[in-house]
XYZ file of C-alpha atoms in Angstrom:
585
model
C 22.610 9.947 4.468
C 21.618 13.297 2.970
C 19.495 11.518 0.362
C 17.758 9.537 3.119
C 17.113 12.733 5.082
C 15.499 14.378 2.054
C 13.159 11.410 1.603
C 12.291 11.229 5.311
C 12.030 14.996 5.797
C 8.220 14.921 5.636
C 8.070 12.576 8.612
C 10.830 14.247 10.610
C 8.897 17.496 10.293
C 5.637 15.781 11.277
C 7.163 14.247 14.425
C 9.740 16.956 15.204
C 8.431 17.916 18.681
C 8.353 14.325 19.918
C 11.824 13.675 18.504
C 13.185 16.829 20.168
C 11.724 15.744 23.523
C 13.004 12.179 23.108
C 16.557 13.246 22.237
C 16.619 15.725 25.131
C 15.526 13.032 27.573
C 18.088 10.623 26.116
C 20.812 13.169 26.930
C 19.478 13.445 30.490
C 19.436 9.651 30.623
C 23.108 9.567 29.610
C 24.037 11.861 32.498
C 22.002 9.904 35.056
C 23.591 6.649 33.884
C 27.207 7.871 33.627
C 27.565 9.708 36.942
C 26.984 6.596 39.117
C 29.703 4.764 37.205
C 32.177 7.555 37.888
C 31.151 7.446 41.555
C 32.067 3.736 41.648
C 35.680 4.606 40.839
C 35.633 7.488 43.332
C 34.273 5.256 46.135
C 36.804 2.542 45.238
C 39.735 4.968 45.588
C 38.382 6.402 48.878
C 37.936 2.909 50.320
C 41.481 1.879 49.312
C 42.809 5.100 50.832
C 40.604 4.583 53.921
C 39.478 8.207 53.674
C 35.703 7.749 53.486
C 33.259 7.835 56.394
C 30.152 5.688 56.773
C 27.844 8.697 56.366
C 29.594 9.731 53.149
C 29.367 6.168 51.842
C 25.632 6.012 52.622
C 24.952 9.365 50.959
C 26.925 8.357 47.891
C 24.965 5.081 47.650
C 21.681 6.990 48.068
C 22.763 9.402 45.321
C 23.605 6.484 43.036
C 20.200 4.864 43.724
C 18.338 8.123 43.061
C 20.231 8.675 39.802
C 19.657 5.076 38.743
C 15.894 5.195 39.469
C 15.657 8.612 37.818
C 17.445 7.192 34.806
C 14.891 4.394 34.501
C 11.989 6.872 34.735
C 13.522 9.167 32.111
C 14.351 6.118 29.968
C 10.732 4.965 30.084
C 9.459 8.363 28.936
C 11.849 8.772 25.998
C 11.283 5.202 24.835
C 7.506 5.757 24.786
C 7.874 8.857 22.618
C 10.666 7.527 20.419
C 9.181 4.124 19.653
C 5.785 5.700 19.171
C 7.422 7.204 16.093
C 7.507 3.737 14.541
C 3.743 3.393 14.898
C 3.130 6.949 13.709
C 5.190 6.575 10.539
C 3.659 3.146 9.904
C 0.173 4.611 10.152
C 1.013 7.688 8.099
C 2.910 5.801 5.381
C 0.129 3.222 4.982
C -2.516 5.956 4.979
C -0.689 7.831 2.227
C -0.116 4.671 0.202
C -3.748 3.558 0.384
C -4.921 7.086 -0.457
C -2.559 7.008 -3.436
C -3.827 3.591 -4.554
C -7.465 4.691 -4.352
C -6.773 7.815 -6.423
C -5.214 5.937 -9.325
C -6.603 4.993 -12.715
C -6.175 1.573 -14.423
C -2.797 2.475 -16.068
C -1.241 2.662 -12.592
C -2.343 -0.878 -11.755
C -1.128 -2.133 -15.113
C 2.360 -0.928 -14.195
C 2.321 -2.165 -10.580
C 1.248 -5.657 -9.596
C -0.987 -6.282 -6.595
C 1.794 -8.220 -4.851
C 4.197 -5.321 -5.311
C 1.696 -2.802 -3.937
C 0.997 -5.034 -0.931
C 4.725 -5.535 -0.351
C 5.275 -1.785 -0.199
C 2.419 -1.358 2.287
C 3.720 -4.179 4.519
C 7.439 -5.051 4.368
C 8.637 -1.660 3.163
C 6.556 0.217 5.709
C 7.871 -2.125 8.430
C 11.412 -1.141 7.411
C 10.438 2.537 7.780
C 8.963 1.790 11.215
C 12.254 0.229 12.292
C 14.162 3.268 11.028
C 11.839 5.787 12.718
C 12.070 4.082 16.117
C 14.998 1.731 16.644
C 17.027 3.420 13.905
C 16.856 6.880 15.483
C 17.746 5.424 18.885
C 20.724 3.632 17.318
C 21.810 6.840 15.597
C 21.757 8.826 18.852
C 23.428 5.992 20.768
C 26.154 5.680 18.140
C 26.904 9.439 17.982
C 25.924 11.561 20.991
C 26.344 8.755 23.539
C 29.924 7.788 22.614
C 30.929 11.447 22.311
C 29.590 12.080 25.836
C 31.444 9.023 27.123
C 34.687 9.999 25.446
C 34.510 13.536 26.848
C 34.008 12.195 30.386
C 36.771 9.607 29.935
C 39.220 12.174 28.568
C 38.493 14.964 31.093
C 37.956 12.983 34.283
C 40.445 10.125 33.831
C 43.060 10.363 31.046
C 42.900 11.827 27.584
C 46.009 9.867 26.529
C 44.502 6.518 27.535
C 41.229 7.496 25.862
C 43.018 8.379 22.630
C 45.008 5.118 22.529
C 41.942 2.998 23.338
C 39.728 4.344 20.531
C 42.339 3.853 17.766
C 40.701 0.591 16.485
C 37.163 2.030 16.423
C 37.315 3.840 13.018
C 37.850 0.406 11.438
C 34.215 -0.365 12.234
C 33.024 2.676 10.272
C 35.097 1.658 7.233
C 33.773 -1.889 7.432
C 30.164 -0.763 7.836
C 30.361 1.559 4.835
C 31.737 -1.165 2.547
C 29.274 -3.838 3.627
C 26.359 -1.385 3.720
C 26.490 -0.790 -0.044
C 26.228 -4.539 -0.738
C 23.565 -4.903 1.947
C 21.330 -2.303 0.280
C 21.409 -4.188 -3.037
C 20.703 -7.552 -1.386
C 17.803 -6.103 0.612
C 16.230 -4.696 -2.553
C 16.545 -8.078 -4.298
C 14.873 -9.769 -1.316
C 11.977 -7.309 -1.468
C 11.484 -7.962 -5.190
C 11.447 -11.710 -4.530
C 8.834 -11.130 -1.820
C 6.657 -9.173 -4.278
C 6.784 -12.002 -6.827
C 5.880 -14.619 -4.245
C 3.082 -12.395 -2.960
C 1.652 -12.108 -6.480
C 1.661 -15.881 -6.839
C -0.138 -16.418 -3.535
C -2.818 -13.859 -4.413
C -3.421 -15.453 -7.809
C -3.671 -18.934 -6.291
C -6.111 -17.848 -3.601
C -8.291 -15.940 -6.078
C -8.270 -18.824 -8.569
C -8.373 -21.765 -6.146
C -11.525 -23.200 -7.728
C -9.965 -23.254 -11.181
C -6.772 -24.815 -9.829
C -8.761 -27.593 -8.200
C -10.938 -28.109 -11.270
C -7.829 -28.671 -13.409
C -5.991 -30.621 -10.674
C -3.147 -28.092 -10.616
C -2.601 -28.050 -6.851
C 0.612 -30.060 -6.960
C 2.042 -28.061 -9.859
C 1.274 -24.781 -8.075
C 2.794 -26.090 -4.850
C 6.027 -26.753 -6.743
C 5.933 -23.309 -8.354
C 5.279 -21.681 -4.998
C 8.074 -23.716 -3.419
C 10.471 -22.368 -6.050
C 9.347 -18.796 -5.313
C 9.670 -19.388 -1.579
C 13.101 -20.950 -2.077
C 14.244 -17.911 -4.062
C 12.960 -15.605 -1.328
C 14.685 -17.758 1.302
C 17.998 -17.527 -0.556
C 17.695 -13.754 -0.935
C 16.813 -13.354 2.747
C 19.740 -15.586 3.723
C 22.071 -13.342 1.717
C 20.755 -10.406 3.755
C 21.006 -12.371 7.035
C 24.639 -13.316 6.337
C 25.539 -9.674 5.865
C 23.619 -8.737 8.995
C 25.548 -11.380 10.953
C 28.842 -9.724 10.023
C 28.051 -6.536 11.927
C 27.756 -8.009 15.459
C 30.840 -10.170 14.947
C 33.059 -7.314 13.801
C 31.484 -4.995 16.362
C 32.699 -7.300 19.125
C 36.173 -7.970 17.752
C 37.091 -4.303 17.413
C 36.028 -3.295 20.964
C 37.998 -6.292 22.255
C 41.149 -4.702 20.797
C 40.273 -1.513 22.687
C 40.058 -3.495 25.962
C 43.522 -4.972 25.441
C 45.008 -1.544 24.758
C 43.244 0.012 27.772
C 44.370 -2.703 30.209
C 48.012 -2.692 29.020
C 48.448 1.069 29.011
C 46.314 1.514 32.152
C 48.499 -0.942 34.070
C 51.562 1.005 32.940
C 50.016 4.318 34.127
C 49.150 2.821 37.530
C 52.703 1.540 37.956
C 53.958 5.061 37.252
C 51.451 6.631 39.621
C 49.730 8.495 36.780
C 46.408 6.761 37.465
C 44.663 5.084 40.371
C 43.133 1.622 40.228
C 39.677 3.170 40.829
C 40.121 5.377 37.761
C 41.103 2.348 35.680
C 37.992 0.515 36.938
C 35.804 3.456 35.903
C 37.636 3.677 32.567
C 37.091 -0.023 31.818
C 33.392 0.341 32.704
C 33.113 3.349 30.407
C 34.968 1.499 27.667
C 32.592 -1.410 28.091
C 29.732 1.038 27.664
C 31.234 2.049 24.312
C 30.545 -1.476 23.021
C 26.839 -0.792 22.490
C 27.459 2.448 20.559
C 29.743 0.505 18.252
C 27.059 -2.165 17.838
C 24.468 0.599 17.482
C 26.433 2.087 14.618
C 26.306 -1.200 12.757
C 22.623 -1.626 13.610
C 21.876 1.888 12.425
C 23.664 1.302 9.137
C 21.630 -1.893 8.641
C 18.339 -0.234 9.469
C 19.201 2.910 7.512
C 20.083 0.893 4.398
C 16.812 -1.025 4.645
C 14.868 2.164 5.313
C 16.537 4.015 2.433
C 15.770 1.196 0.007
C 12.169 0.898 1.233
C 11.637 4.655 1.240
C 12.858 4.772 -2.341
C 10.299 2.139 -3.345
C 7.511 3.892 -1.443
C 8.615 7.302 -2.699
C 8.320 6.040 -6.262
C 4.621 5.394 -5.666
C 3.897 8.528 -3.640
C 5.376 10.693 -6.404
C 3.652 8.824 -9.215
C 1.926 11.402 -11.396
C -1.792 10.644 -11.592
C -3.047 9.709 -15.029
C -6.368 11.490 -14.442
C -6.118 14.981 -12.956
C -8.876 17.586 -12.664
C -8.309 20.899 -14.377
C -7.806 23.864 -12.058
C -10.926 25.433 -13.478
C -12.951 22.182 -13.428
C -16.622 22.600 -12.507
C -19.093 20.234 -10.859
C -21.416 18.308 -13.169
C -24.980 19.403 -12.399
C -26.700 16.598 -14.347
C -29.219 16.395 -17.153
C -26.676 16.310 -19.982
C -26.694 14.549 -23.333
C -23.815 12.191 -24.111
C -21.866 12.851 -27.308
C -18.886 10.984 -28.768
C -17.159 12.949 -31.541
C -14.913 10.660 -33.575
C -13.370 9.145 -30.430
C -10.252 7.069 -30.966
C -8.438 5.381 -28.110
C -5.524 3.053 -27.441
C -4.684 1.424 -24.133
C -1.320 2.375 -22.563
C 1.676 0.589 -24.082
C -0.515 -0.919 -26.845
C -0.208 0.427 -30.394
C -3.430 -1.003 -31.818
C -6.518 1.156 -31.446
C -9.235 -0.171 -29.149
C -11.633 2.470 -30.535
C -11.557 4.198 -33.902
C -13.745 7.118 -34.993
C -16.599 6.373 -32.562
C -19.335 8.908 -33.207
C -22.850 9.056 -31.704
C -25.255 11.281 -29.749
C -27.473 10.043 -26.925
C -30.068 12.394 -25.518
C -30.602 12.644 -21.789
C -33.083 9.999 -20.653
C -32.469 7.647 -23.580
C -31.060 4.110 -23.503
C -28.003 3.066 -25.491
C -27.272 -0.544 -26.403
C -23.756 -1.696 -27.263
C -23.366 -5.064 -28.992
C -20.707 -6.870 -30.964
C -18.231 -9.733 -30.779
C -15.890 -10.181 -27.810
C -13.189 -7.513 -27.879
C -15.139 -5.222 -30.180
C -14.794 -2.204 -27.831
C -18.052 -2.160 -25.856
C -16.427 -1.924 -22.423
C -13.850 0.554 -23.700
C -16.594 2.988 -24.757
C -18.159 2.808 -21.287
C -14.789 3.452 -19.627
C -14.526 6.779 -21.441
C -17.541 8.079 -19.509
C -16.036 6.911 -16.217
C -12.758 8.658 -17.148
C -10.624 5.680 -16.276
C -8.145 6.848 -18.935
C -7.086 10.309 -20.194
C -9.316 11.725 -22.944
C -7.747 13.711 -25.750
C -9.068 16.400 -28.087
C -12.300 17.083 -26.134
C -13.946 14.257 -28.029
C -16.355 13.052 -25.305
C -19.064 15.591 -24.381
C -21.473 15.557 -21.469
C -24.180 18.197 -21.483
C -22.522 19.858 -24.469
C -19.183 20.322 -22.685
C -16.016 18.238 -22.818
C -16.252 15.716 -19.988
C -12.790 16.736 -18.757
C -14.224 20.204 -17.950
C -15.989 18.592 -14.987
C -14.261 17.341 -11.861
C -14.023 13.549 -11.930
C -15.878 12.910 -8.658
C -18.979 14.865 -9.668
C -19.269 12.870 -12.912
C -18.762 9.523 -11.215
C -21.305 10.373 -8.531
C -23.874 10.787 -11.300
C -23.117 7.284 -12.612
C -24.229 3.897 -11.337
C -21.706 1.366 -12.628
C -22.032 -2.404 -12.828
C -18.721 -3.809 -14.129
C -18.291 -6.864 -16.293
C -16.362 -8.688 -13.585
C -17.963 -9.383 -10.226
C -16.674 -6.983 -7.564
C -18.030 -7.699 -4.088
C -16.274 -7.063 -0.802
C -15.890 -9.193 2.326
C -18.849 -7.549 3.995
C -22.535 -8.316 4.383
C -24.742 -8.229 1.301
C -26.521 -5.154 2.692
C -23.235 -3.310 3.225
C -22.187 -4.150 -0.326
C -25.422 -2.643 -1.644
C -25.231 0.453 0.581
C -21.847 1.363 -0.925
C -23.777 2.801 -3.875
C -25.927 5.135 -1.754
C -24.506 8.597 -2.349
C -26.949 10.558 -0.173
C -29.921 10.195 2.131
C -33.354 10.145 0.581
C -32.523 7.741 -2.247
C -34.293 4.389 -2.510
C -34.089 1.869 0.330
C -32.142 -1.377 0.283
C -35.405 -3.309 -0.009
C -36.466 -1.271 -3.054
C -33.078 -1.747 -4.725
C -33.137 -5.485 -3.999
C -36.640 -5.803 -5.470
C -35.744 -3.798 -8.566
C -32.627 -5.951 -9.102
C -34.829 -9.084 -8.825
C -32.806 -10.319 -5.862
C -35.646 -10.437 -3.338
C -36.485 -14.030 -4.267
C -32.972 -15.134 -3.239
C -33.059 -13.657 0.273
C -34.984 -16.551 1.934
C -32.268 -18.950 0.709
C -29.486 -17.019 2.466
C -28.494 -18.100 6.003
C -28.703 -14.577 7.462
C -30.762 -12.803 4.795
C -29.134 -9.488 3.838
C -26.718 -9.796 6.779
C -25.109 -12.819 5.096
C -21.417 -12.240 4.436
C -20.626 -12.174 0.735
C -17.156 -13.615 1.378
C -13.991 -12.520 -0.384
C -14.954 -11.408 -3.909
C -18.430 -12.866 -3.282
C -17.158 -16.436 -3.110
C -20.232 -17.511 -1.076
C -22.650 -16.495 -3.874
C -23.527 -17.689 -7.357
C -22.627 -15.685 -10.444
C -26.204 -14.539 -10.978
C -26.572 -13.475 -7.359
C -23.365 -11.467 -7.519
C -24.520 -9.682 -10.666
C -27.880 -8.754 -9.186
C -26.289 -7.520 -5.934
C -24.039 -5.283 -8.033
C -27.071 -4.007 -9.935
C -28.843 -3.254 -6.641
C -25.720 -1.381 -5.507
C -25.803 0.734 -8.675
C -29.544 1.398 -8.441
C -29.815 2.353 -4.763
C -28.272 5.754 -5.407
C -30.810 6.434 -8.189
C -28.046 7.574 -10.552
C -28.706 9.846 -13.482
C -26.637 7.552 -15.703
C -26.678 3.770 -15.299
C -23.948 1.676 -16.947
C -24.512 -2.070 -17.258
C -21.387 -3.657 -18.706
C -22.482 -7.159 -19.743
C -24.079 -7.362 -16.304
C -26.851 -9.828 -17.170
C -24.784 -12.670 -18.597
C -25.138 -14.872 -15.499
C -28.944 -14.634 -15.184
C -31.534 -16.589 -17.145
C -33.701 -14.995 -19.823
C -36.761 -14.792 -17.567
C -34.851 -13.010 -14.789
C -33.270 -10.685 -17.346
C -36.657 -9.708 -18.760
C -38.115 -9.068 -15.298
C -35.116 -6.960 -14.327
C -35.121 -4.907 -17.541
C -38.879 -4.333 -17.310
C -38.388 -2.935 -13.818
C -35.571 -0.676 -15.038
C -37.614 0.690 -17.916
C -40.414 1.535 -15.518
C -38.379 3.136 -12.717
C -35.701 4.803 -14.849
C -37.969 6.689 -17.215
C -36.265 10.009 -18.001
C -32.816 8.760 -16.959
C -29.933 7.683 -19.173
C -28.957 4.020 -19.383
C -26.083 2.388 -21.268
C -26.131 -1.387 -21.682
C -23.330 -3.487 -23.166
C -24.454 -7.055 -23.774
C -23.852 -10.240 -25.738
C -27.463 -11.332 -25.328
C -29.236 -9.024 -27.812
C -32.591 -9.310 -26.060
C -31.040 -7.106 -23.329
C -30.820 -4.114 -25.683
C -33.783 -4.605 -28.035
C -35.758 -1.856 -26.238
C -32.904 0.664 -26.469
C -33.412 4.007 -28.219
C -30.107 3.531 -30.042
C -28.112 0.371 -30.649
C -24.505 0.474 -31.807
C -23.017 -2.618 -33.443
C -19.256 -2.710 -32.919
C -16.447 -4.715 -34.455
C -12.720 -4.198 -33.860
C -13.335 -0.854 -32.192
C -15.477 0.592 -34.987
C -19.208 1.163 -35.378
C -20.348 -1.123 -38.188
C -24.083 -0.544 -37.806
C -26.538 1.539 -35.790
C -30.253 2.056 -35.237
C -33.174 0.787 -33.191
C -34.002 -2.909 -32.905
C -36.685 -2.602 -35.594
C -34.360 -0.721 -37.939
C -31.551 -3.265 -37.537
C -33.933 -6.185 -38.061
C -35.209 -4.695 -41.317
C -32.299 -6.025 -43.406
C -29.669 -8.758 -43.353
C -26.750 -7.910 -41.067
C -24.742 -9.229 -38.136
C -27.322 -8.013 -35.605
C -30.262 -9.771 -37.272
C -28.306 -12.994 -37.730
C -27.241 -13.050 -34.059
C -30.698 -12.150 -32.762
C -32.430 -14.907 -34.763
C -29.811 -17.444 -33.687
C -30.137 -16.507 -29.994
C -33.920 -16.738 -30.174
C -33.725 -20.216 -31.692
C -31.231 -21.313 -29.010
C -33.534 -19.985 -26.295
C -36.516 -21.880 -27.757
C -34.457 -25.074 -27.951
C -33.444 -24.665 -24.292
C -37.082 -24.231 -23.268
C -38.124 -27.288 -25.265
C -35.293 -29.334 -23.751
C -36.277 -28.374 -20.200
C -39.936 -29.168 -20.927
């Protein structure tokens, strides 16, 4: 319990005033609900003794009605504040998780699957919501409420009868503690099974076209059924343990009833207790049933909440891979780009993705990166974006190590078009406007024209208001690439990174797009990674890469002056392009 308190302390502090008010009102609610029950016994004894007048009876009934109505009003208020806690912690936990996700670099997402991250933001947060609302109510009802009842029973009726009647109740605590440990483990296993199934669903939805193309629907249905069956079995294990609590929580109070009736009857026969007192005692004892159930419910909810908080806490305390220095400064722009013998390996991979990469690109120049698949082109570009930690001050921007600048200021100076299509389930215009860092930059129409997308607009059902669909599913590959380019251009970035971003467009569209870039981006830095060499032939510097190393460098004319990989590939691609034109003709 102490460990759970430490993990939940941030929220308890955040919501402390509301909790204090709720608990105070709950105590008032206890009083307003317990007094009428004691009056029932009092009225019963007065009626039996024929010592009550009609006026007294009426006033006592009025008092009971007032207390009952007041109890409902107070109950409404504390429930609003207490169960609001569930919504507050749900909002706050999800906000913190999403903020954490958005602040992370690629290594974080390599270690945590999408399904797992979604599971923590849904199921685990739901478990915290249950703990913050229902769990706190169960805790109060299973501690303060029974103590209040027991004090009233012992002081106003009989402490001996109270003591005998509660003898079986500690058995419930022992049982709950034993089962709770197993329950925690089973709940964690169920959550892991949910994460795995979630991952599978996400993959299937994202790759539904490929699945259909290879007629894998039936095979995936079977695989999903197995995952769902595993989750079902894990959840059933949890449900079976949950079912034990209500059963035991009813059996043990039943023993208390038997003891109370037997001993109470004996006390009445001896004149040590009236029948009205026994009636009140039995009512009070009946009211102890819920606190016993509440204890079991609280243990259930607390075990789930502790397990979920541990999983969430693991993420919230994850140490960021990329952290600004305390003395980091803002990048003001206009800097040259220098790589000084940069070597790099991806996390958990021994082989080097880059080895001794060394070049200097002046501000306003264009760099071309070419080479076979997996040669390191994208990895070089990622160093500028600071997706991974940089060691030994080997990447310079404006003559200073790039890690001397705060990350946001560097990324704001960069327009990035990734190799993979990344569009969001918004309109095409909204997707483009995401790249607009400040007012005064180019308009959407200008960016669309520069990206050579204007010709596609008449074909769209709602022009730029057309929804791109999830991951741009409603658009072709070439359209998605050009929308991404428009998004990168609209902010008029100082540095533009095109990571194989022209692979899905034809040669004519590529040439028109590059001609527009050369014209509008004069004096600004551009880095282009491409497999089609015609995309980089106008670059000021071309680097030829292979297995993470620079094997050749120079301008297009310099590289074409002698036999090498670049010349061979360029000639081959030109011949293929001519053959395609002849075939179409």
